[in-house]
């Protein structure tokens, strides 16, 4: 080189030139800022808003910002390192210039960072970065390359050069290259992701152009940034940045969370899984656990292989530290093997940590991604199976159990992905540890291997115990969930009968059995934890004793390397118990799901479908024998033969339990076929006996997946008399229906069901006695308009108990004992057999009562003349009021009315400290917490003490003299090891005890609160929400929460321990440690709002999946009959994806935090612990939400007291039974309209009062108010002079009897259904059965009173269930009896029988009857006619009939006309 230019190679020149350029940059940035300030001040502000909400920005802004921040931090670290190094060794010109250059670099890159943040965070003023910045990046890259070239030239010239200069220049070149790329190739990107949307909502007018796009986003088509992320974004989880930023500014909602990628969505992953499963099973459908596992593995094999490779790299990188520790110790004591060895060692440590960090984060994320996918495909498989299950299979598995498969088993298998690589990775980790130990300690490594094997063998019996307890725990949980599900479904009847506390004790008994297994499980887990926390200490003791016996010299370097290896060996040993436990749990869950998927489906060959329009015969059965139970020798339907042509009306009639509903089910293909043929031609629609209504609005229920045709829709509403009902409802056909149609009357539900069927425009209609749930007028209207009108050209097969609907049929089938005993037209079969004659005879007998009342003398009525007059006067007054209120009611409709089912409540903002405090102080007032912490602290102190002892007491090298003898060394070490093991034993046992006790207390409190909640809570809360808390959230509190909190305390105590040790050894570490911790805490605070809301969304999005599933199971027959399975499967998949979205992003957010917060800490020895600490903290934050959700349900507002000690009525109350109603006003919720609008009347004691009125007039509401299911908002009800609001609920409800509208039976036995409180003798029960005509039926059964009743009483017909309800009231013998449309589901003969029984056994009782059959109320002493929540008429039937213009007389006339007409 030219002698005049050699200064160009001098570091002084390079650093001076670089520093000058960086100072220039700072000035340019400063002037640019000033210019902008003045420009905006001069009126540029008008454009600011437009720019602020600009819709595009530079795609590399985030990466550039992060990189500038890192370069600034990197320069600061080098500046500080050089300062401390040169401060001791003296200064020179070159050192001063270098230091100034680094300081200026730190300042200037910090300024660039601030500039980028202020200019680009909210907007994109320019599509590219500013020109001066791009020019500067070009200069920076050139200088960096120049410096690196000079370094290489000087190295070749054998000039001694510090390694750190070389490292610094390499980093500068790499960062310069990156800046060149983003500066010159960074492109504009559109904000098409919903993640940006919250920032745009500040001003609606600005986003007009983007309206269509944003609406589309809300519909759930927002693109997942993960799908489009580049390699750098994926590596650093930068694609999560916008979501976390959005969460930091506002509480996230589901619409803010991006969709899943196609691979992770159920729509993409389920078909793949299904095809693998079908190939594995060979099309046989006999799914085994092995088939299931293979299908799951092959459907995600790429991700599983990727996670395996991450696991391998992570394991190898984690062992670099222990392997090099001995070398580092020797280096520190001056034994250097080559020049710059220290730099090489530090670089190796740093690189290993970097690889360890990245691979661990991506390993964790990918496993969770696979977990989300596996859970979703399993839930979908279980759902699809539930849709095709045969009735026989369904009886073996109740909906509660199947829900458990979804909520617990599928969840657990999804969680197993965390552990799937652990079994083989443990072998790799142990193998690597042994190699390192062999290098350091020679043959003593064999002792380590033996000790490790012993520890692992000790775990085998513990693992098998855990599997056994887990299995039992799941079975008992199933039983509890099954019972809970059934109880929640029937909570109304439990409250009416005052049985809820008895059923709560049943749930508590089931929980007691479950808690027994839970206790065994958690204590076994505590023992396992003790074994494995003590394991590393045991292994190290055995190894060091072996060294002493073999005469292997122990040096401090080798000891430290061995201890570091043992500490890493802790990971496989710690994870082994969890892995074994998880394998056991997952095996149980896989077996359970496989056995469910193996169950028999409906027979596919029951129906032979003939192409539509190819035949005139729509239904034909030849020699058909069908049976619900194929193993039973007695078929359900025998020798069925009939043929139905297109457009024919077929009526099916017969007594209770004769097989009418089974005949319809058999046409639907629901009943297994034994022999014969069943042919169908055309589409079918079905209306079930007990209405099945989906939660959703009324319109959705009627359309049922079909496109809206307004003309046809209005015609159907008119035909089904729904127009008036919709006018009364605040939201019309957009009114949201509560779970199982809770906010509709029985008649409304039935009419919506009929409307749904009629709107489908099918070829074949099957009606299972739908007219029984509606009043006479509506029934005749429905029959005329629907069956004879809209469906006149269709094939209609209808089951009916109303004889008046029979003459209109072209063919009547009379059934008895599962056979068709007579078939033909009405007049033909009337004279040809006894069965039909009996039915018609019973009907005529009922009509004769009607005639006798119409013609009979007034004296028959046992009310005094005065009372009669007052009643008539009352009627006139009420009529006047009626008009007045009716007028004012129209004004009411203007008020905003709320829907009954509100969106699920979720807490927002941070989880309050009170939740943590409640959790830790629930058990024993938190008395065990100090002992748990003390145990952990002592364990940590003894661990540090034992390590310190080994390092201090052993010599640095062979030639140095040891401080103590070998025996003393080992004895002290063993003593410290035993002490630490005992501490961990106490800590584990106390933690298990506290966790178990807390879970038990929270369970009891929540269930007590739920069972004491008012009925309005159950009406507005879908069962899925409650079941979700009782299963998923309770499971988290039972199994996960104690160990999560214990793990957090453990990692924090360990972290503090290590900080304490390091502060003794190298206090300078605090210079780096304090800012690092501050940054980590800031990151965590930045991350927590988004993570917390995501975790809450996971909880909220799970309930709809369960809810939809429970509805599907109960309505599967209806769904199949309409051929709607594929639509329901799609809905389930969408709901699953909605649940998967927050789940997937929660996992990604956790890894984003670990990478962001730990990018700075991975150079320190504290990194793993700090990572673990933050990870635990965030995990606890996410899990504590389950506790928060349970606590939320322990504070449900309660019903009034069950018993008021100071105001208990006499045992004989009510002795007379007079019911006095005064100005009664009732609404179902504060935000809903009045249902009863000021009723005043008296039901005389000992008399029969009939309540009639059109559907929705308030009949059932009046009864609910009498039982205080709903409390009046004004007015009162007195029974025998006592205000029912002043006494306890149980005192009231236990003294009244009711036969409800929907006959309910519970799973159990006949005895437990009649006498759940166990207060009657067998003799009394048999007497009641005889009175209600069920004695012979029960005697036929094998177990008599102990014969089983399946879920919902499905093995009993509807009529038989109604008779059981009659049996209950006969046992109870109350003075006041309410019949709420009690005979709706039975034929006329059975109805007459019930009426006769009541007349015979309740002569001196007050009987209040709501009926649709006018004959049921004609022999009443008084009749109350309600209309729109007002009393229209109230008098004796005879008086009301005398006045032909009275509404009651018109109702009777309608009924008589209907009964006498033939509808032909």
CSV table of C-alpha atoms in Angstrom, one decimal, residues 65 92 154 283 304 309 321 507 537 551 573 588 689 808 953 1075 1308 1404 1438 1445 1464:
chain,number,residue,atom,x,y,z
A,65,UNK,CA,-37.7,-1.0,14.1
A,92,UNK,CA,-4.9,5.2,24.7
A,154,UNK,CA,-4.7,-7.3,9.3
A,283,UNK,CA,-64.2,-49.8,5.8
A,304,UNK,CA,-44.7,-34.2,14.3
A,309,UNK,CA,-36.2,-32.3,14.9
A,321,UNK,CA,-23.0,-25.7,28.6
A,507,UNK,CA,-74.7,-34.8,42.8
A,537,UNK,CA,-29.8,-35.5,44.3
A,551,UNK,CA,-10.6,-43.5,43.4
A,573,UNK,CA,-36.5,-37.1,35.3
A,588,UNK,CA,-57.7,-44.1,28.9
A,689,UNK,CA,-94.4,-35.5,20.0
A,808,UNK,CA,-110.8,-36.9,7.5
A,953,UNK,CA,-14.6,-28.6,49.3
A,1075,UNK,CA,-32.5,-3.6,33.0
A,1308,UNK,CA,-83.0,-44.5,37.9
A,1404,UNK,CA,-112.1,-32.2,48.8
A,1438,UNK,CA,-123.0,-23.4,33.0
A,1445,UNK,CA,-121.8,-14.5,23.1
A,1464,UNK,CA,-114.0,-34.3,4.9
